[in-house]
Amino acid sequence: VEKAPELFLVAEDRSTGRIAGFLNGLATDREHLTDDFFTDAEMHDPKGKNIMLLGLDVLPEYQHQGLASRLMEHLIADAQEKGREGLILTCKDRLIGFYERFGYKNLGLSQSVHGGAVWYDMILEFPREK
């Protein structure tokens, strides 16, 4: 939160004040999400051309209500407004379809070993202005 507050979005349940979900990421000029992004916030470059999405989490009782989609839509709009070139993430196979709905492309199996899971590389590239 301290290193990249503009890339830490929180959804709050207004009736209780409870955090219902959040997403976080780091900006960089790198083009591949590697495991070191998860442990080294110093990799954040506020002017970076890409956003590495590190997490999108919604508490179980708030899932299936469109909250994750709204967080993603906000991140996409903000990234485009700021002239970023793309959003990059890794996800588990069960979430590939979710991200594809936003225009992400599945690049196949990731080399990530984060958390001992199997991950897939995904990218959403924004059209460049001429």
CSV table of C-alpha atoms in Angstrom, one decimal:
chain,number,residue,atom,x,y,z
A,1,VAL,CA,0.0,0.0,0.0
A,2,GLU,CA,2.8,2.4,0.8
A,3,LYS,CA,4.7,1.8,-2.4
A,4,ALA,CA,1.8,1.8,-4.9
A,5,PRO,CA,-1.3,3.2,-3.3
A,6,GLU,CA,-2.8,4.1,-6.7
A,7,LEU,CA,-2.8,0.4,-7.5
A,8,PHE,CA,-4.4,-0.8,-4.3
A,9,LEU,CA,-8.1,-0.7,-4.7
A,10,VAL,CA,-10.5,-1.6,-1.9
A,11,ALA,CA,-14.2,-2.4,-2.0
A,12,GLU,CA,-16.0,-1.6,1.2
A,13,ASP,CA,-19.4,-2.8,2.4
A,14,ARG,CA,-20.9,0.6,3.2
A,15,SER,CA,-23.5,-0.9,5.5
A,16,THR,CA,-20.8,-2.4,7.8
A,17,GLY,CA,-17.6,-0.6,6.9
A,18,ARG,CA,-16.0,-4.1,6.3
A,19,ILE,CA,-13.6,-4.6,3.5
A,20,ALA,CA,-15.3,-6.9,1.0
A,21,GLY,CA,-12.5,-7.2,-1.5
A,22,PHE,CA,-9.4,-5.6,-3.0
A,23,LEU,CA,-6.9,-5.8,-5.8
A,24,ASN,CA,-3.3,-4.8,-5.8
A,25,GLY,CA,-0.5,-4.4,-8.3
A,26,LEU,CA,2.7,-2.8,-9.2
A,27,ALA,CA,3.7,-0.7,-12.3
A,28,THR,CA,6.8,-1.6,-14.2
A,29,ASP,CA,8.4,-1.6,-17.7
A,30,ARG,CA,8.9,-5.3,-17.5
A,31,GLU,CA,6.7,-7.5,-19.7
A,32,HIS,CA,6.5,-10.7,-17.6
A,33,LEU,CA,5.1,-11.3,-14.1
A,34,THR,CA,7.8,-13.1,-12.1
A,35,ASP,CA,7.5,-14.3,-8.6
A,36,ASP,CA,9.8,-11.6,-7.2
A,37,PHE,CA,7.0,-9.0,-7.7
A,38,PHE,CA,5.1,-10.7,-4.9
A,39,THR,CA,7.9,-10.1,-2.4
A,40,ASP,CA,9.7,-6.9,-3.6
A,41,ALA,CA,7.5,-3.8,-3.7
A,42,GLU,CA,10.7,-1.8,-4.7
A,43,MET,CA,10.0,-3.1,-8.2
A,44,HIS,CA,7.2,-0.6,-8.5
A,45,ASP,CA,7.9,2.2,-11.0
A,46,PRO,CA,5.0,4.7,-10.9
A,47,LYS,CA,5.7,5.6,-14.6
A,48,GLY,CA,5.9,1.9,-15.7
A,49,LYS,CA,4.2,1.0,-18.9
A,50,ASN,CA,2.6,-2.2,-17.6
A,51,ILE,CA,0.7,-3.1,-14.4
A,52,MET,CA,1.4,-6.4,-12.8
A,53,LEU,CA,-1.8,-7.5,-11.1
A,54,LEU,CA,-0.7,-9.3,-7.9
A,55,GLY,CA,-4.0,-10.1,-6.4
A,56,LEU,CA,-7.8,-9.8,-6.8
A,57,ASP,CA,-9.6,-11.1,-3.8
A,58,VAL,CA,-13.2,-11.0,-2.6
A,59,LEU,CA,-14.4,-12.5,0.7
A,60,PRO,CA,-16.7,-15.6,0.1
A,61,GLU,CA,-19.8,-13.9,1.3
A,62,TYR,CA,-19.4,-11.1,-1.3
A,63,GLN,CA,-18.6,-13.4,-4.2
A,64,HIS,CA,-20.8,-13.8,-7.2
A,65,GLN,CA,-22.2,-10.3,-6.9
A,66,GLY,CA,-20.0,-8.6,-9.5
A,67,LEU,CA,-17.6,-7.1,-7.1
A,68,ALA,CA,-14.4,-8.6,-8.7
A,69,SER,CA,-15.6,-7.4,-12.1
A,70,ARG,CA,-16.2,-3.9,-10.8
A,71,LEU,CA,-12.7,-3.8,-9.3
A,72,MET,CA,-11.2,-5.1,-12.6
A,73,GLU,CA,-13.2,-2.6,-14.7
A,74,HIS,CA,-11.9,0.2,-12.5
A,75,LEU,CA,-8.3,-0.9,-12.8
A,76,ILE,CA,-8.6,-1.3,-16.6
A,77,ALA,CA,-10.2,2.2,-17.0
A,78,ASP,CA,-7.5,3.8,-14.8
A,79,ALA,CA,-4.7,2.1,-16.6
A,80,GLN,CA,-6.0,3.2,-19.9
A,81,GLU,CA,-6.5,6.7,-18.7
A,82,LYS,CA,-2.9,6.9,-17.4
A,83,GLY,CA,-1.6,5.6,-20.8
A,84,ARG,CA,-0.4,2.2,-19.7
A,85,GLU,CA,0.3,-0.3,-22.4
A,86,GLY,CA,-1.1,-3.4,-20.6
A,87,LEU,CA,-2.1,-5.4,-17.6
A,88,ILE,CA,-0.3,-8.7,-16.8
A,89,LEU,CA,-1.3,-11.3,-14.3
A,90,THR,CA,-1.1,-15.0,-13.5
A,91,CYS,CA,-4.2,-17.0,-12.6
A,92,LYS,CA,-5.3,-20.6,-11.9
A,93,ASP,CA,-7.0,-22.4,-14.7
A,94,ARG,CA,-10.5,-22.0,-13.2
A,95,LEU,CA,-10.2,-18.2,-13.6
A,96,ILE,CA,-9.0,-18.0,-17.2
A,97,GLY,CA,-12.5,-17.5,-18.5
A,98,PHE,CA,-13.2,-14.7,-16.0
A,99,TYR,CA,-10.2,-12.7,-17.2
A,100,GLU,CA,-10.9,-13.5,-20.9
A,101,ARG,CA,-14.2,-11.7,-20.5
A,102,PHE,CA,-12.2,-8.5,-20.0
A,103,GLY,CA,-10.1,-9.1,-23.1
A,104,TYR,CA,-7.1,-10.8,-21.5
A,105,LYS,CA,-5.3,-13.4,-23.7
A,106,ASN,CA,-4.1,-16.7,-22.2
A,107,LEU,CA,-0.4,-17.0,-22.9
A,108,GLY,CA,-0.3,-20.6,-21.5
A,109,LEU,CA,1.5,-22.1,-18.5
A,110,SER,CA,3.5,-19.7,-16.4
A,111,GLN,CA,6.9,-20.4,-15.0
A,112,SER,CA,5.6,-19.1,-11.7
A,113,VAL,CA,5.9,-21.4,-8.7
A,114,HIS,CA,4.3,-18.9,-6.3
A,115,GLY,CA,2.4,-20.7,-3.5
A,116,GLY,CA,3.2,-24.1,-5.1
A,117,ALA,CA,0.3,-23.7,-7.5
A,118,VAL,CA,0.0,-24.1,-11.3
A,119,TRP,CA,-0.4,-20.7,-13.0
A,120,TYR,CA,-1.3,-19.3,-16.4
A,121,ASP,CA,0.1,-16.1,-17.9
A,122,MET,CA,-2.5,-13.6,-19.0
A,123,ILE,CA,-2.1,-10.2,-20.7
A,124,LEU,CA,-4.5,-7.4,-21.6
A,125,GLU,CA,-2.9,-5.1,-24.2
A,126,PHE,CA,-4.3,-1.7,-24.8
A,127,PRO,CA,-4.5,-0.3,-28.4
A,128,ARG,CA,-1.7,2.3,-28.9
A,129,GLU,CA,-2.7,5.7,-30.2
A,130,LYS,CA,-1.0,6.7,-33.5
